[in-house]
Tab-separated table of C-alpha atoms (C1' of nucleotides) in Angstrom:
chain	number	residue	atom	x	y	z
A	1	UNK	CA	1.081	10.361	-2.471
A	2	UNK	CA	3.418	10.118	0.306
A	3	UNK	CA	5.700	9.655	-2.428
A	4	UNK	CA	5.329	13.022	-3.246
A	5	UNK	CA	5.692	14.364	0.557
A	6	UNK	CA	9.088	12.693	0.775
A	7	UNK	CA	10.296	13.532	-2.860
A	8	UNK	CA	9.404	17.443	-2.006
A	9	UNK	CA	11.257	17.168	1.524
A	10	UNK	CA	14.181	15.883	-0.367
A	11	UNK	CA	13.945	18.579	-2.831
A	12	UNK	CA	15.127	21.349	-0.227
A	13	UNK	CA	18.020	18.846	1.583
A	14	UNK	CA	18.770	14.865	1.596
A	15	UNK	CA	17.723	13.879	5.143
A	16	UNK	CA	17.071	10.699	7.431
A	17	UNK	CA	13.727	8.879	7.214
A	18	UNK	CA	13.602	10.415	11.132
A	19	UNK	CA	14.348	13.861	9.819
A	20	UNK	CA	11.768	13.690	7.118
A	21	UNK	CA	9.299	12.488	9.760
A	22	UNK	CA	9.804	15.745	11.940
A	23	UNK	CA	9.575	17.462	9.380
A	24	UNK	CA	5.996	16.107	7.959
A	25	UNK	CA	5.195	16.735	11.596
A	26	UNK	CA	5.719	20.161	11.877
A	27	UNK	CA	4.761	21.344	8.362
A	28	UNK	CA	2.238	19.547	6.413
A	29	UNK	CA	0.465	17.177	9.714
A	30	UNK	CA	-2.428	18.841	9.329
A	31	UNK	CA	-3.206	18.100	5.269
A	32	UNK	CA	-0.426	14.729	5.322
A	33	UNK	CA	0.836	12.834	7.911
A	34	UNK	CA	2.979	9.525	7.919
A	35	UNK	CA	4.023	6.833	10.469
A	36	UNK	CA	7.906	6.600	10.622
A	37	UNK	CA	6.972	2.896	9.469
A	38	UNK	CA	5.357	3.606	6.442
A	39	UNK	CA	8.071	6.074	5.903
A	40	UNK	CA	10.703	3.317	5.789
A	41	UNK	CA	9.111	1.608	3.708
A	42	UNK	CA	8.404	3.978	0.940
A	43	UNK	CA	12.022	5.237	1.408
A	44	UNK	CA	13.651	1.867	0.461
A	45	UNK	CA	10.431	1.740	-2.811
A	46	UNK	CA	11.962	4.905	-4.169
A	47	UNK	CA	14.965	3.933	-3.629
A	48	UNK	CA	14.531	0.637	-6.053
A	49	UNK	CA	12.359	3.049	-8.070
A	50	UNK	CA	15.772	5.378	-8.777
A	51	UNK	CA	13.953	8.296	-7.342
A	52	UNK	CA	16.375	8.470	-4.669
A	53	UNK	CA	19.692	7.385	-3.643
A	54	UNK	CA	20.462	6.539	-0.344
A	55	UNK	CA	24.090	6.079	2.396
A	56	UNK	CA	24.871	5.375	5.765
A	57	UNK	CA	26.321	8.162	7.913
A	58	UNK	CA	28.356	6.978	11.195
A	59	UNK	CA	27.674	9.249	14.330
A	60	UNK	CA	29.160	9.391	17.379
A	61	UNK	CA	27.124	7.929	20.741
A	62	UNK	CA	24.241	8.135	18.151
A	63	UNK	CA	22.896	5.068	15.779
A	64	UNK	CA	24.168	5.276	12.365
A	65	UNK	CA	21.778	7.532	10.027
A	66	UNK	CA	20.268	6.426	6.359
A	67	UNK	CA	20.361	10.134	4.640
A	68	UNK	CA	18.470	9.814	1.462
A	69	UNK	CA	19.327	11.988	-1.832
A	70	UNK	CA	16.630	13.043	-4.127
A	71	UNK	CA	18.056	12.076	-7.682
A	72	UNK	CA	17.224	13.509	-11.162
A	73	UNK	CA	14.782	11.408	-12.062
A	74	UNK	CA	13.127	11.856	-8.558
A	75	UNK	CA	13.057	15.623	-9.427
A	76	UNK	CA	11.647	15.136	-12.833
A	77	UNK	CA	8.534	12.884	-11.123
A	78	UNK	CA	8.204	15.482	-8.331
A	79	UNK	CA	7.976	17.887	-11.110
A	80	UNK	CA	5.330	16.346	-13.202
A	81	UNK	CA	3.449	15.797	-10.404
A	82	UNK	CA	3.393	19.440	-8.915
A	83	UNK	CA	2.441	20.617	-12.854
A	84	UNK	CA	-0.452	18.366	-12.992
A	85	UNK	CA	-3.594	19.960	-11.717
A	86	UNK	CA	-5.938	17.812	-9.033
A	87	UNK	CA	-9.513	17.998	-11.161
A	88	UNK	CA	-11.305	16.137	-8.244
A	89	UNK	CA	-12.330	16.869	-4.325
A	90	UNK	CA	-10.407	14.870	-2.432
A	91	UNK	CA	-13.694	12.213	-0.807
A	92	UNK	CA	-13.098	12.723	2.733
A	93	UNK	CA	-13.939	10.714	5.958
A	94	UNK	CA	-15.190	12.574	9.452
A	95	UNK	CA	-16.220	10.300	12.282
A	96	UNK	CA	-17.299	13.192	14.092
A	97	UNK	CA	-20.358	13.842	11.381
A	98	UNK	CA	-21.305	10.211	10.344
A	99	UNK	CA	-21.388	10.151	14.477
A	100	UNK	CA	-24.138	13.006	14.354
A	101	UNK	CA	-26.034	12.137	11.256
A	102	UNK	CA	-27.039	8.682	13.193
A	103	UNK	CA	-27.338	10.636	16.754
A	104	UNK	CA	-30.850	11.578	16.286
A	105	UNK	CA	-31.679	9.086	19.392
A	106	UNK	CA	-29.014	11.112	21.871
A	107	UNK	CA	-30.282	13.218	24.958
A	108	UNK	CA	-30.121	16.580	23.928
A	109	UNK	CA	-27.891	17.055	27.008
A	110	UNK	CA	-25.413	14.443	25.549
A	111	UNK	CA	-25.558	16.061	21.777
A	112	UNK	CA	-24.976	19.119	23.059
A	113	UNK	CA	-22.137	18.189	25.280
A	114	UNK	CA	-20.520	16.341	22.092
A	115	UNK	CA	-20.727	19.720	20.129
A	116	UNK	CA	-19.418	21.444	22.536
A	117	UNK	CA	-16.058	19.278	22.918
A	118	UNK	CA	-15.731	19.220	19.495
A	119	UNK	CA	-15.839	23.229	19.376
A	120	UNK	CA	-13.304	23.542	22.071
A	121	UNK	CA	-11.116	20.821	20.018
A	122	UNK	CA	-11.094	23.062	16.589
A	123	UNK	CA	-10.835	26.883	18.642
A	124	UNK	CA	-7.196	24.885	19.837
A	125	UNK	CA	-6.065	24.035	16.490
A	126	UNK	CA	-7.461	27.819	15.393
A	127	UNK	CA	-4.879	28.716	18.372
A	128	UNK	CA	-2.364	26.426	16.893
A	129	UNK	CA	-2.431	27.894	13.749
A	130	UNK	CA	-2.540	31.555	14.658
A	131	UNK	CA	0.703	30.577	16.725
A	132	UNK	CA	2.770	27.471	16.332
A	133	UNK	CA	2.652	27.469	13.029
A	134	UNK	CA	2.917	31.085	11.612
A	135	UNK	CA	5.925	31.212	14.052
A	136	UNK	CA	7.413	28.530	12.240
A	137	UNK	CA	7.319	29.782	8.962
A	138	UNK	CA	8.221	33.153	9.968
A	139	UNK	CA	11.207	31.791	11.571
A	140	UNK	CA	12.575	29.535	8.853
A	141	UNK	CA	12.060	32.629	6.400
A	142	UNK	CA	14.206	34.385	8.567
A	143	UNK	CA	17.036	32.079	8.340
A	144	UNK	CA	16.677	30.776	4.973
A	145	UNK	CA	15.951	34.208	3.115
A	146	UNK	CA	16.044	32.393	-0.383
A	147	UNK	CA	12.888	30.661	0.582
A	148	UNK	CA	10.701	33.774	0.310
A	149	UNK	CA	8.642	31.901	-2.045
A	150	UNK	CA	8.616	28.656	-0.866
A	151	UNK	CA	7.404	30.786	2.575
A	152	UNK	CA	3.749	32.269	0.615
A	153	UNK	CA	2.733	28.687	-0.273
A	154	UNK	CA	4.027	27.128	3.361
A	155	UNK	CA	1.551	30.273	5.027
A	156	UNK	CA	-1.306	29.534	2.424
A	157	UNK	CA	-1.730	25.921	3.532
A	158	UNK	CA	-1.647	27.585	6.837
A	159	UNK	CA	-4.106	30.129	6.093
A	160	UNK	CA	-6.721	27.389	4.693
A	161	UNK	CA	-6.443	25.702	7.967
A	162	UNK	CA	-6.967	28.238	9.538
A	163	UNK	CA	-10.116	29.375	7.731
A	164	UNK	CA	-11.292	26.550	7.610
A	165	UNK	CA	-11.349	26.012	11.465
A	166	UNK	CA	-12.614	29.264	11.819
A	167	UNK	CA	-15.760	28.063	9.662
A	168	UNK	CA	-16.188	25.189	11.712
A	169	UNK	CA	-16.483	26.666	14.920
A	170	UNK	CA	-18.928	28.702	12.866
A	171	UNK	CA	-20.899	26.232	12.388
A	172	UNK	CA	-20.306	24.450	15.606
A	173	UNK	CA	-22.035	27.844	17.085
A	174	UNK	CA	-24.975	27.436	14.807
A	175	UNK	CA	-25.552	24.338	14.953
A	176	UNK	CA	-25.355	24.395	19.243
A	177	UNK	CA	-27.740	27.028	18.963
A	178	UNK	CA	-30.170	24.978	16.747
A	179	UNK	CA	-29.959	22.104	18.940
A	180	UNK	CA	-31.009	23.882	22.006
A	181	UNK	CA	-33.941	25.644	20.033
A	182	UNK	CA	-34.872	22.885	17.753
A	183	UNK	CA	-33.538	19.495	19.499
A	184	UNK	CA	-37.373	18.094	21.544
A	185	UNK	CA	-35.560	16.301	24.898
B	1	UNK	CA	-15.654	3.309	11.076
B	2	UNK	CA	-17.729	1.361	7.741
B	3	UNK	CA	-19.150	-1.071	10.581
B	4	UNK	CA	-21.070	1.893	11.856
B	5	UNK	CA	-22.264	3.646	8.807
B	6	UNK	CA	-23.829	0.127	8.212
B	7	UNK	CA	-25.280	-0.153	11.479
B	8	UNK	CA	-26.498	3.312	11.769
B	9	UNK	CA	-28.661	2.485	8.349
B	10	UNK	CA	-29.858	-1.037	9.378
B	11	UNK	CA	-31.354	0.637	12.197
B	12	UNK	CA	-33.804	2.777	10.211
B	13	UNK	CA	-34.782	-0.386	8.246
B	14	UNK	CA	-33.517	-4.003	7.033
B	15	UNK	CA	-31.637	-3.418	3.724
B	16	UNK	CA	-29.284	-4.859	1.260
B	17	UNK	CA	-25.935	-4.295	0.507
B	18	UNK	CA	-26.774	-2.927	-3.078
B	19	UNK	CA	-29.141	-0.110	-0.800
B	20	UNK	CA	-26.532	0.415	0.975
B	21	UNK	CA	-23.872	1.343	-1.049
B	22	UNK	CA	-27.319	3.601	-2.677
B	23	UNK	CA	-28.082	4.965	0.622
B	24	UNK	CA	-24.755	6.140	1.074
B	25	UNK	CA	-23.830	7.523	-1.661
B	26	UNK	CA	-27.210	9.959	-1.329
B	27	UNK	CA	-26.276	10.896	2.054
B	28	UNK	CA	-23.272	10.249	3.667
B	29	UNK	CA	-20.999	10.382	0.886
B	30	UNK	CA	-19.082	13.470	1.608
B	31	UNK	CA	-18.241	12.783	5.074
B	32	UNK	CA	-18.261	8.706	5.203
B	33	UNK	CA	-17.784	6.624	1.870
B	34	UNK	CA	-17.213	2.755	0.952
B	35	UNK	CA	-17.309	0.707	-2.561
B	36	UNK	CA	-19.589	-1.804	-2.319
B	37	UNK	CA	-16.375	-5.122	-2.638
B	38	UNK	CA	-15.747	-3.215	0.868
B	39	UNK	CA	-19.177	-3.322	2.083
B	40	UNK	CA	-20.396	-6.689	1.258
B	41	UNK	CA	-16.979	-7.985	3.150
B	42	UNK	CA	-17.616	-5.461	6.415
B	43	UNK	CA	-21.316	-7.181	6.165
B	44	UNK	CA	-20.064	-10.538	6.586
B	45	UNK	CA	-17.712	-9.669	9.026
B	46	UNK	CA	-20.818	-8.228	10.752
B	47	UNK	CA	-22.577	-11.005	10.994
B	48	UNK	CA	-20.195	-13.203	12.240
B	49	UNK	CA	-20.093	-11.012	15.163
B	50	UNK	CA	-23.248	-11.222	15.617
B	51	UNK	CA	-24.600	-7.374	15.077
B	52	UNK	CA	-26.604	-8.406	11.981
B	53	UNK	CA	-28.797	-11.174	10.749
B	54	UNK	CA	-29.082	-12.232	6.735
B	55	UNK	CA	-31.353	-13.779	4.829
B	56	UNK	CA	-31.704	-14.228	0.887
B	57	UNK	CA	-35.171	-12.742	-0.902
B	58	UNK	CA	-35.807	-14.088	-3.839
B	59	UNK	CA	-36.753	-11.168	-6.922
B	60	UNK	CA	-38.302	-11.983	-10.264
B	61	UNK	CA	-35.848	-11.125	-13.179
B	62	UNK	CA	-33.367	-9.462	-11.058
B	63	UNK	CA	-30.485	-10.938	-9.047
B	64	UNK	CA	-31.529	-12.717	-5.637
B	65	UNK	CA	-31.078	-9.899	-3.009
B	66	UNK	CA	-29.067	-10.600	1.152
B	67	UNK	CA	-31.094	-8.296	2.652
B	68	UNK	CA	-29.739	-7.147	6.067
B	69	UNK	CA	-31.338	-7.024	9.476
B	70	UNK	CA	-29.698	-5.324	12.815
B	71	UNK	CA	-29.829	-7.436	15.928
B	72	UNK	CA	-30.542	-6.497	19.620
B	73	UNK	CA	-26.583	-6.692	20.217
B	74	UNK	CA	-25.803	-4.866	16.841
B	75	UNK	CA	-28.169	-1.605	18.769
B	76	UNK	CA	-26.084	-1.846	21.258
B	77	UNK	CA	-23.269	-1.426	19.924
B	78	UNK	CA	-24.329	1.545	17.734
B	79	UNK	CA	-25.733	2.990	20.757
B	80	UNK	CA	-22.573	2.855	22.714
B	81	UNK	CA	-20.902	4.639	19.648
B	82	UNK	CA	-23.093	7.231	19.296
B	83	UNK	CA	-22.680	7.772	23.205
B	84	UNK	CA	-18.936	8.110	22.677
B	85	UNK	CA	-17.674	11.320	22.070
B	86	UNK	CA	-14.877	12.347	19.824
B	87	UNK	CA	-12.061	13.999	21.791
B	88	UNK	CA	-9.769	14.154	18.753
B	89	UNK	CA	-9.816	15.825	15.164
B	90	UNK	CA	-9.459	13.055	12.820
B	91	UNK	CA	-6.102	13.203	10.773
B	92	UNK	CA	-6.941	14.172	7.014
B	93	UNK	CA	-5.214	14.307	3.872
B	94	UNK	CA	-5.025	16.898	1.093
B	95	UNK	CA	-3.789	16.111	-2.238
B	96	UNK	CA	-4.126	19.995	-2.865
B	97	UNK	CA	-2.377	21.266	0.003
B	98	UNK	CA	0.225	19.019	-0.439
B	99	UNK	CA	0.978	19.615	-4.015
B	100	UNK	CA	0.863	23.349	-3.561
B	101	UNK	CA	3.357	23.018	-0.403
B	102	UNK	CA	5.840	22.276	-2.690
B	103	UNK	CA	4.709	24.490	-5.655
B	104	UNK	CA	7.394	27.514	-5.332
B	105	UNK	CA	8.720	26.116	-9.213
B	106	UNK	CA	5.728	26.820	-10.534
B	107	UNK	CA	4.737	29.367	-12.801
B	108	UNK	CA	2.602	32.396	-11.256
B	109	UNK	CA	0.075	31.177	-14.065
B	110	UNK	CA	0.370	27.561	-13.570
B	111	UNK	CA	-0.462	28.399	-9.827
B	112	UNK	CA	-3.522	30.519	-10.758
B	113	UNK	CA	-4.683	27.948	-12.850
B	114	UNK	CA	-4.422	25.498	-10.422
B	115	UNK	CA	-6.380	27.480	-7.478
B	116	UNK	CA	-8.936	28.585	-10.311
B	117	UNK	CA	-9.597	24.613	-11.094
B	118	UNK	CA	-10.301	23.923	-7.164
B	119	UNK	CA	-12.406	27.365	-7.207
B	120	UNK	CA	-14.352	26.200	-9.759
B	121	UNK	CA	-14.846	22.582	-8.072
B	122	UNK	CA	-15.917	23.948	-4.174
B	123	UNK	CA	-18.296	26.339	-6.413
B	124	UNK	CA	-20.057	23.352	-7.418
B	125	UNK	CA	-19.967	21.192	-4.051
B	126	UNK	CA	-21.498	24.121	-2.554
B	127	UNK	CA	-24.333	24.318	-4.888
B	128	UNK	CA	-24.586	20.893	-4.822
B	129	UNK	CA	-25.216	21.071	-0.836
B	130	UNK	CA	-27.717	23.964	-1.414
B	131	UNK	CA	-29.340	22.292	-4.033
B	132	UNK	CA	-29.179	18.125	-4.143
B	133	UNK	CA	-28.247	17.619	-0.743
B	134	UNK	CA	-31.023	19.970	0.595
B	135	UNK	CA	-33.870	18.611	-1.400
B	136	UNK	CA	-33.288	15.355	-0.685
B	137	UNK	CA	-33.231	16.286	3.134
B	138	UNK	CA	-36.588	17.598	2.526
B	139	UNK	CA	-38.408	14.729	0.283
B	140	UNK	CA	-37.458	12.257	3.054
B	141	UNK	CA	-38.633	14.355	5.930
B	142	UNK	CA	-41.746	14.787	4.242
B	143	UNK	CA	-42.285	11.264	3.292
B	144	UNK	CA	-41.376	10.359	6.836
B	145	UNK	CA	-42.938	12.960	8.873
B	146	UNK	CA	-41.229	10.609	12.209
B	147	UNK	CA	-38.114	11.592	11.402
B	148	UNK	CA	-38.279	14.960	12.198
B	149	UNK	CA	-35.389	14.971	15.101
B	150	UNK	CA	-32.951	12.640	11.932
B	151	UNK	CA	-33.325	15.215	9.928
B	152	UNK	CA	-32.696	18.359	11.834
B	153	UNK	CA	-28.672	16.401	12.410
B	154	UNK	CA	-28.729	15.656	8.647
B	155	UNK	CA	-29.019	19.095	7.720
B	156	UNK	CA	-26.313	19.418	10.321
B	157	UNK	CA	-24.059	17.833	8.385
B	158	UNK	CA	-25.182	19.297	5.175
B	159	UNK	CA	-24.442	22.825	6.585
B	160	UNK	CA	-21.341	21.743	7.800
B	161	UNK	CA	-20.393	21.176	4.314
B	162	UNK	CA	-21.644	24.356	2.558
B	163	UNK	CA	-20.008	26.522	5.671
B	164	UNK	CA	-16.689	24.582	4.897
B	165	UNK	CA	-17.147	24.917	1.233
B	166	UNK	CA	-17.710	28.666	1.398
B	167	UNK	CA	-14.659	28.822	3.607
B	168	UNK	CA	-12.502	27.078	0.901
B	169	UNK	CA	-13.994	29.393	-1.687
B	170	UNK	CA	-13.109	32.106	0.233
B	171	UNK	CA	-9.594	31.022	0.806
B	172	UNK	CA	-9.526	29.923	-2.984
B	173	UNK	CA	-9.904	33.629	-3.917
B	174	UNK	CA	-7.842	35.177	-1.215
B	175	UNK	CA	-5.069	32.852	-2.347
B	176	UNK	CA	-5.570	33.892	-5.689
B	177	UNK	CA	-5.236	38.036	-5.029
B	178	UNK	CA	-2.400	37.327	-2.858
B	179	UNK	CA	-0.037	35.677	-5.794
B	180	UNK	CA	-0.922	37.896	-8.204
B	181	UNK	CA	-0.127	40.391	-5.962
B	182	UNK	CA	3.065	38.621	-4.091
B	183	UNK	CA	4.356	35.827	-6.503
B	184	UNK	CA	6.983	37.415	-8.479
B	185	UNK	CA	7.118	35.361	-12.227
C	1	DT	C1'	15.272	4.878	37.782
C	2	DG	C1'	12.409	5.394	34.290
C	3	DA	C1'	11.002	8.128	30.348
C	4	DT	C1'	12.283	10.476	26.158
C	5	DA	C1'	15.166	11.344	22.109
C	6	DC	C1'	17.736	9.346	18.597
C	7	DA	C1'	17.589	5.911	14.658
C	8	DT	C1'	16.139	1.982	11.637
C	9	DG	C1'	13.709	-1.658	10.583
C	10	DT	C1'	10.305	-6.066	10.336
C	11	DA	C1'	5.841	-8.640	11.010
C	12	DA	C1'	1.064	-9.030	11.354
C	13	DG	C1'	-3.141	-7.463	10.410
C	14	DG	C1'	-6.824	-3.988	8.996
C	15	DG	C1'	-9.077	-1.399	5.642
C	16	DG	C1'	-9.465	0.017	1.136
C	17	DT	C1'	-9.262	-0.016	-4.184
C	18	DT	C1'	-9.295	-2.204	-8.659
C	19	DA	C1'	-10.303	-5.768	-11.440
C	20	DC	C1'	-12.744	-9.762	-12.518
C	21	DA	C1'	-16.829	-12.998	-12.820
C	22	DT	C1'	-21.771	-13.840	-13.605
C	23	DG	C1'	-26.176	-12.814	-15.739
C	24	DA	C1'	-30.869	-10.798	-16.689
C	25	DT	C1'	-33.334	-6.476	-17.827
C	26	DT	C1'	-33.876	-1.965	-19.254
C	27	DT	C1'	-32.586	2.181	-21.645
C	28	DC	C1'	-30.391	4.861	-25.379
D	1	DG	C1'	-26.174	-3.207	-30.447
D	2	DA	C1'	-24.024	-1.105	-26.542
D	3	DA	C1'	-24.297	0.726	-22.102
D	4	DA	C1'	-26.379	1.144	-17.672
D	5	DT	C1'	-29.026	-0.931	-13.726
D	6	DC	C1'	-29.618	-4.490	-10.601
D	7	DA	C1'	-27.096	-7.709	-7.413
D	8	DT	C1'	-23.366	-10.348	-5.047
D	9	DG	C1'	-19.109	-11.828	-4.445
D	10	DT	C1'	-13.707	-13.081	-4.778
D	11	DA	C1'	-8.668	-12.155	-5.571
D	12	DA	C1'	-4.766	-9.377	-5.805
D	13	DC	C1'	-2.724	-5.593	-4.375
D	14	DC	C1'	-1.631	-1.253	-1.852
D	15	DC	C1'	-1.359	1.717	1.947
D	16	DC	C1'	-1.470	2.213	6.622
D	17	DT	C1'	-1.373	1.164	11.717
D	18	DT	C1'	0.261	-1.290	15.686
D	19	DA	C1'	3.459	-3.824	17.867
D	20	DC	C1'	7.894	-5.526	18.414
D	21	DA	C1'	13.130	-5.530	18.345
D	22	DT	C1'	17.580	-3.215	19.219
D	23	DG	C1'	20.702	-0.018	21.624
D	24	DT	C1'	22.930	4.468	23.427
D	25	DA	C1'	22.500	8.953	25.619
D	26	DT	C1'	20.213	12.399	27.965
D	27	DC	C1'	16.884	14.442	31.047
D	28	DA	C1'	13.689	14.746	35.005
DNA sequence: TGATACATGTAAGGGGTTACATGATTTC
DNA sequence: GAAATCATGTAACCCCTTACATGTATCA
């Protein structure tokens, strides 16, 4: 799948496995994330795949760059892939619930204290999203006008974060509330 | 992570891999998942370290069972982990989000038909949490009137899914009005 | 003076999936 | 007669993380 993260990247510019990495990081961290490593690696797989093409760029005082090109066969894969519909939840993995479903012999001083960091730690990246990250969008629309479209999808992976955090410091609430009714010692 | 799914069942009661993977798959399975190849090799590993003990019961015309038993030093360690709290949101990937990052070349009805598929599939985990998940929540407490306290966190974590699920829904369908409304072809 | 940004890459190891192997019993 | 359940395990492979290596320029 990361695959498909660099392909799309590539799609709008060719760029530097760095450049694609600050990208990722600003955009699309919070639903796909990379280490520059793996990056690399899956850089120079397309690259024998013929999904990309790839030179060096000289720079001055600056180490020499690898910009990669998205070719078009790369653009015919990224296609297919963005036609074909996902039929199946993505299985997920939360350390912070398989934590709580085997907490049961906690101090209710300690579960409670675990909630609340973990509500503090999702209001921030409510914050972040409200901010940050609209911001962002709203300033590359600005200076790329021709991405108008491009800009509705970037804010409605945005917006499901954003919802979605929302709902868990929902439920954070409840469930802190439940605790200190419910929880015996 | 696996390591303490494992550890957090072996406390409740000595078990086999094959129960496991069953016990799992019941419970846990939308926050914490393995296959069992992974599981038998994370309960070897265990063992070597110490944190369980194994022994082989023989079955009549069914496969000889390893059946599983946590050691003093394997409740320790659990106990230290469920001490531990989480100070960071764990990092998680979305096929879904991804792909429709990069859908601006779709089709406004390609797009709907997309969201409408995940609609459609969060529908059904949430009755599935309402439903399933809940009843099984109550059979066990009622067959194991001691684990009262368990059960109040494992509805915890059920909740937390139907609250997220309703959130996605919600998103699913605000998604949905705004490209009719704003995606032009 | 030491950290951070820029820039690419390799090596080792961890965790996970898929496929394969075995073999009896039960269910459709 | 075929498929699913029970039950454990290995091998190959893939993806990912962490650590290491290199070297200049800028910033605090």
């Amino acid at each position: 799948m990361l695959k498909y993260a660099l392909l799309g990247f590539l799609n709008y510019r060719p760029m530097s496995g760095y450049d694609l990495k600050q990208f990722m990081d600003q955009s699309t961290a919070n639903f796909w994330h990379a280490k520059l490593s793996q990056i690399y690696i899956t850089l120079k797989a397309l690259e024998e795949d013929g999904l990309v093409t790839s030179s060096p760029v000289a720079q001055e005082s600056r180490p020499d760059r690898r910009v990669y090109t998205i070719t078009a066969q790369g653009q015919t894969d990224l296609t297919k892939w963005i036609n074909t519909p996902e039929f199946e939840i993505a299985p997920s993995k939360e350390p912070f619930l398989l934590k709580l479903f085997f907490s049961a012999q906690l101090s209710k001083e300690s579960l409670l204290a675990q909630l609340r960091i973990q509500r503090d730690l999702h209001q921030k990246q409510i914050d972040q999203y409200q901010t940050e990250t609209a911001d962002l969008i709203k300033q590359t629309t600005e200076r790329a006008p021709h991405l108008l479209k491009d800009a509705l999808l970037w804010n409605a992976t945005r917006r499901s974060g954003e919802i979605i955090e929302e709902a868990i410091v929902r439920w954070l609430d409840e469930t802190i509330e439940m605790i200190n009714k419910e929880f015996s010692a």
